[in-house]
Short mmCIF file of C-alpha atoms in Angstrom, two decimals:
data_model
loop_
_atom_site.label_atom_id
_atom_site.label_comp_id
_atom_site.label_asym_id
_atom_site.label_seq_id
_atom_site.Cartn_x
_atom_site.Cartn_y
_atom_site.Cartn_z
CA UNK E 1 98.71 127.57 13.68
CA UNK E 2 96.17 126.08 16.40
CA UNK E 3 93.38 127.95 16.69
CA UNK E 4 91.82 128.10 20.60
CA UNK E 5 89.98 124.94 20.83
CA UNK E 6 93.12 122.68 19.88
CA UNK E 7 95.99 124.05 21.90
CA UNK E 8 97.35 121.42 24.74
CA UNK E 9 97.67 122.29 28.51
CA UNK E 10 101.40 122.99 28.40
CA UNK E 11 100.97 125.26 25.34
CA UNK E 12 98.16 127.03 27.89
CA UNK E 13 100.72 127.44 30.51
CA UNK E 14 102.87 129.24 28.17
CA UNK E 15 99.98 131.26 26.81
CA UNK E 16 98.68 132.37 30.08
CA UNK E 17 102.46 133.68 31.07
CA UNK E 18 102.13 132.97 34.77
CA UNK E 19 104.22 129.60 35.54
CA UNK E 20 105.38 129.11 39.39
CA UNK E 21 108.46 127.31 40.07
CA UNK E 22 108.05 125.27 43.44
CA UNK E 23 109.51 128.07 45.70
CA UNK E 24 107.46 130.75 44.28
CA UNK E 25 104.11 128.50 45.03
CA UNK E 26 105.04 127.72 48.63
CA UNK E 27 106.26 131.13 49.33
CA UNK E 28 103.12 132.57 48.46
CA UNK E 29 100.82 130.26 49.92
CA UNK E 30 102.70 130.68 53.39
CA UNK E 31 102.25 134.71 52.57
CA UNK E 32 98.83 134.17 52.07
CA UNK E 33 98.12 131.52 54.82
CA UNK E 34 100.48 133.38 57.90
CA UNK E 35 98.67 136.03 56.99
CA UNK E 36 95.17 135.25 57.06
CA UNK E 37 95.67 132.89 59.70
CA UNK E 38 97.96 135.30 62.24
CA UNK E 39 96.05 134.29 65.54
CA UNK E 40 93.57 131.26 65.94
CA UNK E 41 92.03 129.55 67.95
CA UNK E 42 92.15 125.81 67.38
CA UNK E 43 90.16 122.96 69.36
CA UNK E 44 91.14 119.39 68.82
CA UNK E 45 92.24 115.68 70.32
CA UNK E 46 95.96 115.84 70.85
CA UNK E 47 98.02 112.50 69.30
CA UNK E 48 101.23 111.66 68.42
CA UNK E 49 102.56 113.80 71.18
CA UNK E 50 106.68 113.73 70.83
CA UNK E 51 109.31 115.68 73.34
CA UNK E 52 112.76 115.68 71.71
CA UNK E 53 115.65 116.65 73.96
CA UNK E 54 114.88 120.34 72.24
CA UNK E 55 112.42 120.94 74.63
CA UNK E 56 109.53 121.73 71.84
CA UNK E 57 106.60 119.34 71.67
CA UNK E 58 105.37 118.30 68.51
CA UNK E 59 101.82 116.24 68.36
CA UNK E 60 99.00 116.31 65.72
CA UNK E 61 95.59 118.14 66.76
CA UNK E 62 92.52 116.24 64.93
CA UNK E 63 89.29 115.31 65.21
CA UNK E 64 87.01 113.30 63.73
CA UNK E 65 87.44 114.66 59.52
CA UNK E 66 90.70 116.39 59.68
CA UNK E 67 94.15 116.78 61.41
CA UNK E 68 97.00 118.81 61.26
CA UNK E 69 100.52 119.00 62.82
CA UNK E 70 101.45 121.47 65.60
CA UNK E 71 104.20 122.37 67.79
CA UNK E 72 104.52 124.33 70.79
CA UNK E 73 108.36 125.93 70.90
CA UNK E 74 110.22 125.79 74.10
CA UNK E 75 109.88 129.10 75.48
CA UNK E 76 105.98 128.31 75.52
CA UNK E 77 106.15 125.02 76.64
CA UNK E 78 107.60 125.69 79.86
CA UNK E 79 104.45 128.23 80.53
CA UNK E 80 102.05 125.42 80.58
CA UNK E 81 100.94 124.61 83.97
CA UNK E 82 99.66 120.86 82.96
CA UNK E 83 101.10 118.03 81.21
CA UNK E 84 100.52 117.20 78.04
CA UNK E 85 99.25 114.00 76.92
CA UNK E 86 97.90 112.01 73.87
CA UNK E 87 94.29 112.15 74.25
CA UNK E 88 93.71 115.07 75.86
CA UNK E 89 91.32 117.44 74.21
CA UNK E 90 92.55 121.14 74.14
CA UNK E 91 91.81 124.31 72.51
CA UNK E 92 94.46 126.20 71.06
CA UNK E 93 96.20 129.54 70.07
CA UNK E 94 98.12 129.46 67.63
CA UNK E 95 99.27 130.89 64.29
CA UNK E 96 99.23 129.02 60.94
CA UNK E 97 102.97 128.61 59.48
CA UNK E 98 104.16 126.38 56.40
CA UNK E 99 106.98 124.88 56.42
CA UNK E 100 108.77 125.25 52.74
CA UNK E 101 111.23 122.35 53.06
CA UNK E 102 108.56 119.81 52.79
CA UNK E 103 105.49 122.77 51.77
CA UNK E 104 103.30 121.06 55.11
CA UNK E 105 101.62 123.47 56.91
CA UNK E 106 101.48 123.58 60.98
CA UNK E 107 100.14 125.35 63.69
CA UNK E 108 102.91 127.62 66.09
CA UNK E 109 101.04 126.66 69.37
CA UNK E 110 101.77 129.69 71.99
CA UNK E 111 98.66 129.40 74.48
CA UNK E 112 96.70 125.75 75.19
CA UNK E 113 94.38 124.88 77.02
CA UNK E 114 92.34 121.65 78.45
CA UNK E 115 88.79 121.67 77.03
CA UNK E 116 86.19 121.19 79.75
CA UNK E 117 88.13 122.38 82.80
CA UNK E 118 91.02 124.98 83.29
CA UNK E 119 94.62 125.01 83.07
CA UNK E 120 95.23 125.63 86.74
CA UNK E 121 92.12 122.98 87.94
CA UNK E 122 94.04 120.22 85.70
CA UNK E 123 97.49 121.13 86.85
CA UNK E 124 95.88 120.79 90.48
CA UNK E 125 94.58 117.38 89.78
CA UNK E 126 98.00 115.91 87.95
CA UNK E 127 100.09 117.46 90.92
CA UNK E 128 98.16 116.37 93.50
CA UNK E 129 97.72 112.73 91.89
CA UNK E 130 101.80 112.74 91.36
CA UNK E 131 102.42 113.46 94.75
CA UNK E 132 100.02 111.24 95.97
CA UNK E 133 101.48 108.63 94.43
CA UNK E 134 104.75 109.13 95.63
CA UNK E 135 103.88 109.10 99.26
CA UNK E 136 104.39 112.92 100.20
CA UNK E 137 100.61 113.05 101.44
CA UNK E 138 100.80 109.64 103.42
CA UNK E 139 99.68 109.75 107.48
CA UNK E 140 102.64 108.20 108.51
CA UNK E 141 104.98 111.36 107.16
CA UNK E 142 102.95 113.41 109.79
CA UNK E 143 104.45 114.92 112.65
CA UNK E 144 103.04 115.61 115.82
CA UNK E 145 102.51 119.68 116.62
CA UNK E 146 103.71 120.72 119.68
CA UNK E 147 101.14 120.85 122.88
CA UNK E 148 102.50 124.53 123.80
CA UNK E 149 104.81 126.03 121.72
CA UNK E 150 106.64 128.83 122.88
CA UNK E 151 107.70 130.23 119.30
CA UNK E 152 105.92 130.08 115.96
CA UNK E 153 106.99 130.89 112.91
CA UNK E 154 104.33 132.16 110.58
CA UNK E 155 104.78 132.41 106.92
CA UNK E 156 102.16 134.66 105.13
CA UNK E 157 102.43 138.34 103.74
CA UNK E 158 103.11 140.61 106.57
CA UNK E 159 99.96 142.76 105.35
CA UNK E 160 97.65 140.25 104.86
CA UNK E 161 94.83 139.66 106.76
CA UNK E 162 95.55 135.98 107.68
CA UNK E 163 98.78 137.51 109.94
CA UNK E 164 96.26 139.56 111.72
CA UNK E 165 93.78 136.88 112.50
CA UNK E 166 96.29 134.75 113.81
CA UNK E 167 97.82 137.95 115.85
CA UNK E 168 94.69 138.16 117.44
CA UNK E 169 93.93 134.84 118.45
CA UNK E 170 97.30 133.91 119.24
CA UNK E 171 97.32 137.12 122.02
CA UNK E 172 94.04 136.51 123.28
CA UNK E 173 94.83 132.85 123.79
CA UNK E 174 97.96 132.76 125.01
CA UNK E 175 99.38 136.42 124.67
CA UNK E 176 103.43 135.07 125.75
CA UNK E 177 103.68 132.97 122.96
CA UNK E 178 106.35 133.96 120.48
CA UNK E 179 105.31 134.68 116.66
CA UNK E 180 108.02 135.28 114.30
CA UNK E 181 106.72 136.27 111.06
CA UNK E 182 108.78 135.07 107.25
CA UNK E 183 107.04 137.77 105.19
CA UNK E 184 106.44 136.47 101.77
CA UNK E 185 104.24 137.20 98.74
CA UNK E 186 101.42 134.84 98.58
CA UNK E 187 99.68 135.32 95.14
CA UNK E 188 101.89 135.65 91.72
CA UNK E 189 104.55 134.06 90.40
CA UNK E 190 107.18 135.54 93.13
CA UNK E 191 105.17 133.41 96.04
CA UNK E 192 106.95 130.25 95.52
CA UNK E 193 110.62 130.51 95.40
CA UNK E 194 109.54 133.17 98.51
CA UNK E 195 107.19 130.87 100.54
CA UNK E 196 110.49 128.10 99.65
CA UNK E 197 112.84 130.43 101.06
CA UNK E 198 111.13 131.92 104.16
CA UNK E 199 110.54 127.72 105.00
CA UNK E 200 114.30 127.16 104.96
CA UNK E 201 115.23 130.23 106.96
CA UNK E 202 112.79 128.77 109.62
CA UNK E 203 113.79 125.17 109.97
CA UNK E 204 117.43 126.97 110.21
CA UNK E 205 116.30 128.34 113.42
CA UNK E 206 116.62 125.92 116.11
CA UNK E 207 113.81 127.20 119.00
CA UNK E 208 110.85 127.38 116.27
CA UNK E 209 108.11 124.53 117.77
CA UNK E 210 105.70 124.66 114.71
CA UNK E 211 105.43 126.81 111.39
CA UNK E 212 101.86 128.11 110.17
CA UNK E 213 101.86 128.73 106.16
CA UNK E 214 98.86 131.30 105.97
CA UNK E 215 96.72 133.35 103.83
CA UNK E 216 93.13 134.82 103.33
CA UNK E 217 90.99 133.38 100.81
CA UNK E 218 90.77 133.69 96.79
CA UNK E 219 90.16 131.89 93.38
CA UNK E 220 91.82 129.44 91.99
CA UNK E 221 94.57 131.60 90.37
CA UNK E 222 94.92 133.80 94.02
CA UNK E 223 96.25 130.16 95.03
CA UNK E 224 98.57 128.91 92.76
CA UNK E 225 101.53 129.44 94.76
CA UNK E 226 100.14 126.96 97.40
CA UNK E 227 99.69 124.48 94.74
CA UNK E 228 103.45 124.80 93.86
CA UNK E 229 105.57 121.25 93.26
CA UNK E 230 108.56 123.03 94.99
CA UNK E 231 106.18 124.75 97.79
CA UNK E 232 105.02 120.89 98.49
CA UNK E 233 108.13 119.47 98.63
CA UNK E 234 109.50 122.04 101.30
CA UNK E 235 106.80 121.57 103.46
CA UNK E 236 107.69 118.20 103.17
CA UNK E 237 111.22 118.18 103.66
CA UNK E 238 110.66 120.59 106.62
CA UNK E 239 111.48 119.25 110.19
CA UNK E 240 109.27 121.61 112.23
CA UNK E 241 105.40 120.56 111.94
CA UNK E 242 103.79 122.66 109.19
CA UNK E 243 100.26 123.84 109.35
CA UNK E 244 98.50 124.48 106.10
CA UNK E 245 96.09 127.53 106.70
CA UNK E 246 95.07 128.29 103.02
CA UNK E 247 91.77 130.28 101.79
CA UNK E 248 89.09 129.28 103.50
CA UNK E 249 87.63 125.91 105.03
CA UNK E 250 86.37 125.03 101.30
CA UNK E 251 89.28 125.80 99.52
CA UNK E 252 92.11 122.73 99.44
CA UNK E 253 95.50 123.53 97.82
CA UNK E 254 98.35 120.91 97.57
CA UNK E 255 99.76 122.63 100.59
CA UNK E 256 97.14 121.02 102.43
CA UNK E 257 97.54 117.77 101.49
CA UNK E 258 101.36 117.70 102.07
CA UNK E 259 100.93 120.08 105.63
CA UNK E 260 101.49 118.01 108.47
CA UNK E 261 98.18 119.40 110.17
CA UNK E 262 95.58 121.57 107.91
CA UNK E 263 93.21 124.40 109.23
CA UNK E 264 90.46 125.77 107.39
CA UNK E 265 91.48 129.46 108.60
CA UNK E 266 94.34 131.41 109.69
CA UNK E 267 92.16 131.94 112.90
CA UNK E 268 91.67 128.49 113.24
CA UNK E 269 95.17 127.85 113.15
CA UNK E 270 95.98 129.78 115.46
CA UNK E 271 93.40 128.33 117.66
CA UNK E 272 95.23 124.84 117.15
CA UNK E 273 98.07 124.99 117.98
CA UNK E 274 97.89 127.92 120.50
CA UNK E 275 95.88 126.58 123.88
CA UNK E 276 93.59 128.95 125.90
CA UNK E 277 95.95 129.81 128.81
CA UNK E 278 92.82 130.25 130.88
CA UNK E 279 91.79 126.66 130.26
CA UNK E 280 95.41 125.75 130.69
CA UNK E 281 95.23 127.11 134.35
CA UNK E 282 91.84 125.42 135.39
CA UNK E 283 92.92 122.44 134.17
CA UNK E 284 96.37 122.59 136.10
CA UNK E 285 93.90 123.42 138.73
CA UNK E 286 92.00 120.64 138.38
CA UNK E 287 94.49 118.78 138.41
CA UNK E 288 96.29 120.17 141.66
CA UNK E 289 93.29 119.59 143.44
CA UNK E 290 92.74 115.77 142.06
CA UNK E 291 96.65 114.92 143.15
CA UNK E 292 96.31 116.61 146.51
CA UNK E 293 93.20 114.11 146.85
CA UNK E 294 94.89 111.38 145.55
CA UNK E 295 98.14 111.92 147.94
CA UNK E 296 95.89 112.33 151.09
CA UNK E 297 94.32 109.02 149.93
CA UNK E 298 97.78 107.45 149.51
CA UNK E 299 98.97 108.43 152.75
CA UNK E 300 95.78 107.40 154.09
CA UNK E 301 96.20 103.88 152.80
CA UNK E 302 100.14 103.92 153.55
CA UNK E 303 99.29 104.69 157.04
CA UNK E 304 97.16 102.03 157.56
CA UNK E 305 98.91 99.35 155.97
CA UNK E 306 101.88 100.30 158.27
CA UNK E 307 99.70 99.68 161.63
CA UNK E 308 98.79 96.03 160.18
CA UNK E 309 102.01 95.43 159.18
CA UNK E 310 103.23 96.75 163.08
CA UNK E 311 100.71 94.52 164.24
CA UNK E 312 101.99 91.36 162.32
CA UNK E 313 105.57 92.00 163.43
CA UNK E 314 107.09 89.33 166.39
CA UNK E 315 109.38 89.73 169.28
CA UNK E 316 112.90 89.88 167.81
CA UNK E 317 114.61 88.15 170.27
CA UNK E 318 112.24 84.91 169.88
CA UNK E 319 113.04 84.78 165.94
CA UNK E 320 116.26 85.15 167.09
CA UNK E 321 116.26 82.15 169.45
CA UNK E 322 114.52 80.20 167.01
CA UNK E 323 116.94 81.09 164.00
CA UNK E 324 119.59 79.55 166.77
CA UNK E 325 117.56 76.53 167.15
CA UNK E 326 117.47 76.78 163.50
CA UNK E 327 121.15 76.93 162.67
CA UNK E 328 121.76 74.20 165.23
CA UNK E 329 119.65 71.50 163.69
CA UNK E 330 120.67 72.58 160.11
CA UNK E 331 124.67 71.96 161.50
CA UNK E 332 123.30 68.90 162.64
CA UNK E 333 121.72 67.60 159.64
CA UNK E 334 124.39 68.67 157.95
CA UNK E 335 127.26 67.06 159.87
CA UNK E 336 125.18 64.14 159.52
CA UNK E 337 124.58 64.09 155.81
CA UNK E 338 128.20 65.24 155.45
CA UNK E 339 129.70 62.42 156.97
CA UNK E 340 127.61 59.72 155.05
CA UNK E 341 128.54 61.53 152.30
CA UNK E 342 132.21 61.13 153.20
CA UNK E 343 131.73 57.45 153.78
CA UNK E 344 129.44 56.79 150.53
CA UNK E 345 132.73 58.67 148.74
CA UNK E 346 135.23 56.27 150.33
CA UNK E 347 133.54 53.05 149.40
CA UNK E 348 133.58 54.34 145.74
CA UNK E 349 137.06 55.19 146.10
CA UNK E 350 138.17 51.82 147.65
CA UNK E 351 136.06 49.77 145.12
CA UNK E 352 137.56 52.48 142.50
CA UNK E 353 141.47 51.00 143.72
CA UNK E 354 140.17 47.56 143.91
CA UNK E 355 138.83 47.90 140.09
CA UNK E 356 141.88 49.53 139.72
CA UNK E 357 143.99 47.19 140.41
CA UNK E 358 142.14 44.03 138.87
CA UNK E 359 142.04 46.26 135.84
CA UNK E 360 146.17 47.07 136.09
CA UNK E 361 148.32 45.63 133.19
CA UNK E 362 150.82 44.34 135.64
CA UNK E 363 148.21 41.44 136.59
CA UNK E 364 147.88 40.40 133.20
CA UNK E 365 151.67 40.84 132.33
CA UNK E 366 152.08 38.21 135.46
CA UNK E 367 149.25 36.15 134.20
CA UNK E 368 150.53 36.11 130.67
CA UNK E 369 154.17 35.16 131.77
CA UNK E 370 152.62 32.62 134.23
CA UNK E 371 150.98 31.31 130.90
CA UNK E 372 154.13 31.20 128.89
CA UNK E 373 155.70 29.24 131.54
CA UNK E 374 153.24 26.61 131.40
CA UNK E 375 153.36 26.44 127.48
CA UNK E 376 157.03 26.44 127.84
CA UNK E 377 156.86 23.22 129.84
CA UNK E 378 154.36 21.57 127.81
CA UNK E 379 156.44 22.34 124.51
CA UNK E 380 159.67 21.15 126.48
CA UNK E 381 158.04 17.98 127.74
CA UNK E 382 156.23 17.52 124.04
CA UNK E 383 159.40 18.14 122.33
CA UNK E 384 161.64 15.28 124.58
CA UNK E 385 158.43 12.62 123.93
CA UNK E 386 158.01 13.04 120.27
CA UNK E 387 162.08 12.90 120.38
CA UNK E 388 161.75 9.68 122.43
CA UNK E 389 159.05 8.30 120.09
CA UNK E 390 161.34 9.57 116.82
CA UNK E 391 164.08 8.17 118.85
CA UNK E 392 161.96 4.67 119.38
CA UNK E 393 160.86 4.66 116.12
CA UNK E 394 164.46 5.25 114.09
CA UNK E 395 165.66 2.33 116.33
CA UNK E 396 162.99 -0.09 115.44
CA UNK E 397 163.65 1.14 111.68
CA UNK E 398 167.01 0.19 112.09
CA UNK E 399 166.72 -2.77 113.91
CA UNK E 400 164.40 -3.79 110.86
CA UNK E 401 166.57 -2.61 107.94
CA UNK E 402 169.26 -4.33 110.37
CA UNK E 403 167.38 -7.66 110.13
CA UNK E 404 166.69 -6.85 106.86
CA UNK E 405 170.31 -6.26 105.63
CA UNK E 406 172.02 -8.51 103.56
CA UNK E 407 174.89 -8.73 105.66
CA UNK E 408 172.61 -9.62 108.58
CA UNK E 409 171.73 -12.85 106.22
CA UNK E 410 175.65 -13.28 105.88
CA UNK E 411 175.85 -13.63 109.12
CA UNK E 412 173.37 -15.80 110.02
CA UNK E 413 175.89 -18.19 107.33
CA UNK E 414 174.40 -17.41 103.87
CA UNK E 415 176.36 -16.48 101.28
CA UNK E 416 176.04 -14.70 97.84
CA UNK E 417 176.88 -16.43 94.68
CA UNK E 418 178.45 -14.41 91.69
CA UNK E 419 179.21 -16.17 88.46
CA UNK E 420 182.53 -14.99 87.29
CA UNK E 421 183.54 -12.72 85.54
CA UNK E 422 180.13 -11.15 85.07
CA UNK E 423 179.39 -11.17 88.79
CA UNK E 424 175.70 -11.87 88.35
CA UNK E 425 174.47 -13.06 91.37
CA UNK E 426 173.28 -16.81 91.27
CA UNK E 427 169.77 -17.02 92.44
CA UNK E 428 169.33 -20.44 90.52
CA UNK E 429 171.44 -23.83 90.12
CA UNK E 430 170.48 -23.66 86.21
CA UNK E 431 172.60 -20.38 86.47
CA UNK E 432 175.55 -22.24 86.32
CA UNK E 433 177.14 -25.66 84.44
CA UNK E 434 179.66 -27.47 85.38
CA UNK E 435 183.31 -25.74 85.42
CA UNK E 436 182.00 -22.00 86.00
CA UNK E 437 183.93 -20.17 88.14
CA UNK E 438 181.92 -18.45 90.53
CA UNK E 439 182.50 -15.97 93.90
CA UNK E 440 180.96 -16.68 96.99
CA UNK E 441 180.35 -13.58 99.71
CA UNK E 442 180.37 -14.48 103.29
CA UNK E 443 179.84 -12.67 106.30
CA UNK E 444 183.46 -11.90 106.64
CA UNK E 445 185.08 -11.87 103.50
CA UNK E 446 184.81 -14.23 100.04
CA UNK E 447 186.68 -16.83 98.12
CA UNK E 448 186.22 -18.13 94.72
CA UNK E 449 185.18 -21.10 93.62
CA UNK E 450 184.62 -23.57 90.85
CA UNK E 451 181.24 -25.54 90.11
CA UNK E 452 182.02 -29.33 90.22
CA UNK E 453 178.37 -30.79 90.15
CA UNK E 454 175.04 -28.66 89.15
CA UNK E 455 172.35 -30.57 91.64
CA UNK E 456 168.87 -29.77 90.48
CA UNK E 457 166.04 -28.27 92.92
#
């Protein structure tokens, strides 16, 4: 037996009786934390921010010491009027949950909002810097509002006060102008598909000149439907001019912004586009008076540049007989200059036939043939004296080989010796003795012989 001072931690854990599997500590400690930690709120520097295709956003809130994970489920996400964005610091409502898979602890975010300046005021600036950006506020997007319209359409709450301000000025400005009136809510969370709507129905009717988007003043929150993405991009998209007339002149809403012309009032809206009709009439009168001035000065100055130009008109019988005169001596000049015309034209032609023919292949087939005819002649004549001299020269050949010949020698009475029977011919008497028979060839014929006496040289 171990007595209390020697017994090891394990043997402890078995004394005290009160071992926890795994499970059993995590489930408690998420009893104990959800519990004590059912609503709080949390301020911290968001990081790590993620957005899975779920829709819930998962980031860590920390500061300096400390941070813990957090998540913000769908359902609550899509009730935050800003984005959310690493960096941001935000305070936080939330309940502490733990997470017994992995036994981490995490904050169920349900309510946020940006530290140092509200929810709406930063959803404001991100909107209107988005849009911005985009081009949707840009001057050239502007249209032009119509000088006099005859109808407008107003869009506003039909028991606000904005719809009677611009009532009022509207009739005592220009009491036939036409005011159709979209009624819509204007504050809540209704306004904006309404104010979207009531903008379509308009810009479906084709006689509406211009479109004033009113109401009376209020906080921030009063004007959150003006500061609507879809509210913007329907005044946008709309083809009749919109005029923003939003809270009042120190109040701006994205409405503004996008609005083709903004007014600081409903009243002064109306006082825009709506002219005084009185000031519409003395100005027409004005201006009746100025062009009946103008037109008496007109036909003043018409009238007297008529006499001048009476004055500098001639006879028209003289400019007659001097267009004669004129006719005559252009017919003249121009029979003249015609005809050496004609004759300049001949002369080229002629020379043109002359070239023509000096340049025609006949001439030079004649001059060729011509040609041949003389080279004929020369060949034929060349050909009969190099015959003559061929002629003259194979005659004095053969007269020479004639003279030459041995037979020629024959017949001049020499005679060839042969010693018989070889029939060498005998060119010396030492060729020969005594008693050799020999052959002698004459001119005509030969005879045999014998050799009686060999005389020497």
């Amino acid at each position: 037996m171990l007595d209390d001072n020697h017994r090891t931690y394990t043997d402890e854990l078995i004394f005290m009786k009160n071992v926890f599997t795994v499970t059993e500590l995590t489930t408690s400690i998420k009893v104990l934390l959800e519990s004590s930690f059912d609503a709080v709120w949390v301020e911290g520097e968001i990081s790590n921010l993620r957005r899975p295709g779920s829709g819930h956003l998962y980031f860590t809130l920390k500061d300096e010491n400390s941070q813990i994970r957090a998540v913000i489920f769908r359902q609550f996400s899509k009730m935050v009027p800003f984005d959310i964005d690493d960096g941001m610091n935000v305070i936080c409502r939330a309940r502490l949950s733990v997470y017994q898979p992995r036994g981490e602890y995490q904050l169920i975010v349900d309510a946020i909002e940006p530290k140092g300046i509200g929810a709406l005021q930063l959803a404001f600036e991100q909107l209107k810097a988005r849009l911005e950006k985009e081009g949707l506020f840009d001057p050239s997007h502007k249209k032009l509002t119509p000088f006099l319209p005859r109808r407008i359409g107003v869009v506003t709450s039909p028991t606000g006060a904005a719809i009677r301000d611009i009532l009022n000025v509207t009739k005592r400005r220009f009491s036939s102008v036409d005011i159709l009136i979209a009624p819509v809510r204007v504050q809540g969370t209704e306004a904006p598909p309404e104010i979207i709507e009531a903008l379509a129905d308009l810009n479906a009717i084709p006689d509406i000149d211009v479109i004033i988007l009113a109401r009376g003043g209020g906080s921030l929150e009063d004007l959150a439907p003006f500061n609507d993405e879809g509210v913007a991009r329907s005044i946008f998209n709309s083809r009749i001019p919109v005029i923003s007339a939003v809270g009042h002149e120190i109040d701006f809403t994205i409405a503004d912004f996008v609005a083709d012309l903004r007014a600081p009032t409903p009243s002064a809206a109306a006082e825009l586009v709506v002219p005084m009709r009185r000031e519409l009439i003395e100005s027409l009168e004005n201006l009746r008076v100025r062009m009946i001035g103008n037109n008496r000065r007109v036909k003043n100055m018409l009238r007297e540049k008529i006499f001048l130009l009476r004055e500098r008109i001639r006879d028209p019988r003289r400019k007659i007989a001097d267009m004669r005169i004129g006719i005559d001596d252009i017919t003249a000049r121009f029979t003249t200059v015609t005809a050496r015309e004609l004759d300049g034209r001949k002369s080229i032609v002629h020379n043109l036939g002359g070239n023509l023919i000096y340049m025609s292949p006949m001439t030079d087939v004649r001059d060729n043939k011509l040609i041949l005819e003389n080279l004929e002649k020369s060949m034929t004549a060349g050909l009969f004296y190099y015959m003559d001299t061929l002629k003259n020269r194979v005659e004095g050949n053969l007269s020479m080989l004639d003279m030459l010949s041995p037979l020629s020698v024959l017949k001049r009475g020499y005679g060839i010796a042969k010693k018989l029977p070889e029939g060498s011919i005998i060119k010396e008497s030492s060729a020969v003795t005594v008693g050799d028979d020999v052959s002698v060839k004459v001119s005509s014929g030969s005879f045999n012989a014998k050799v009686t006496e060999v005389l020497p040289e």
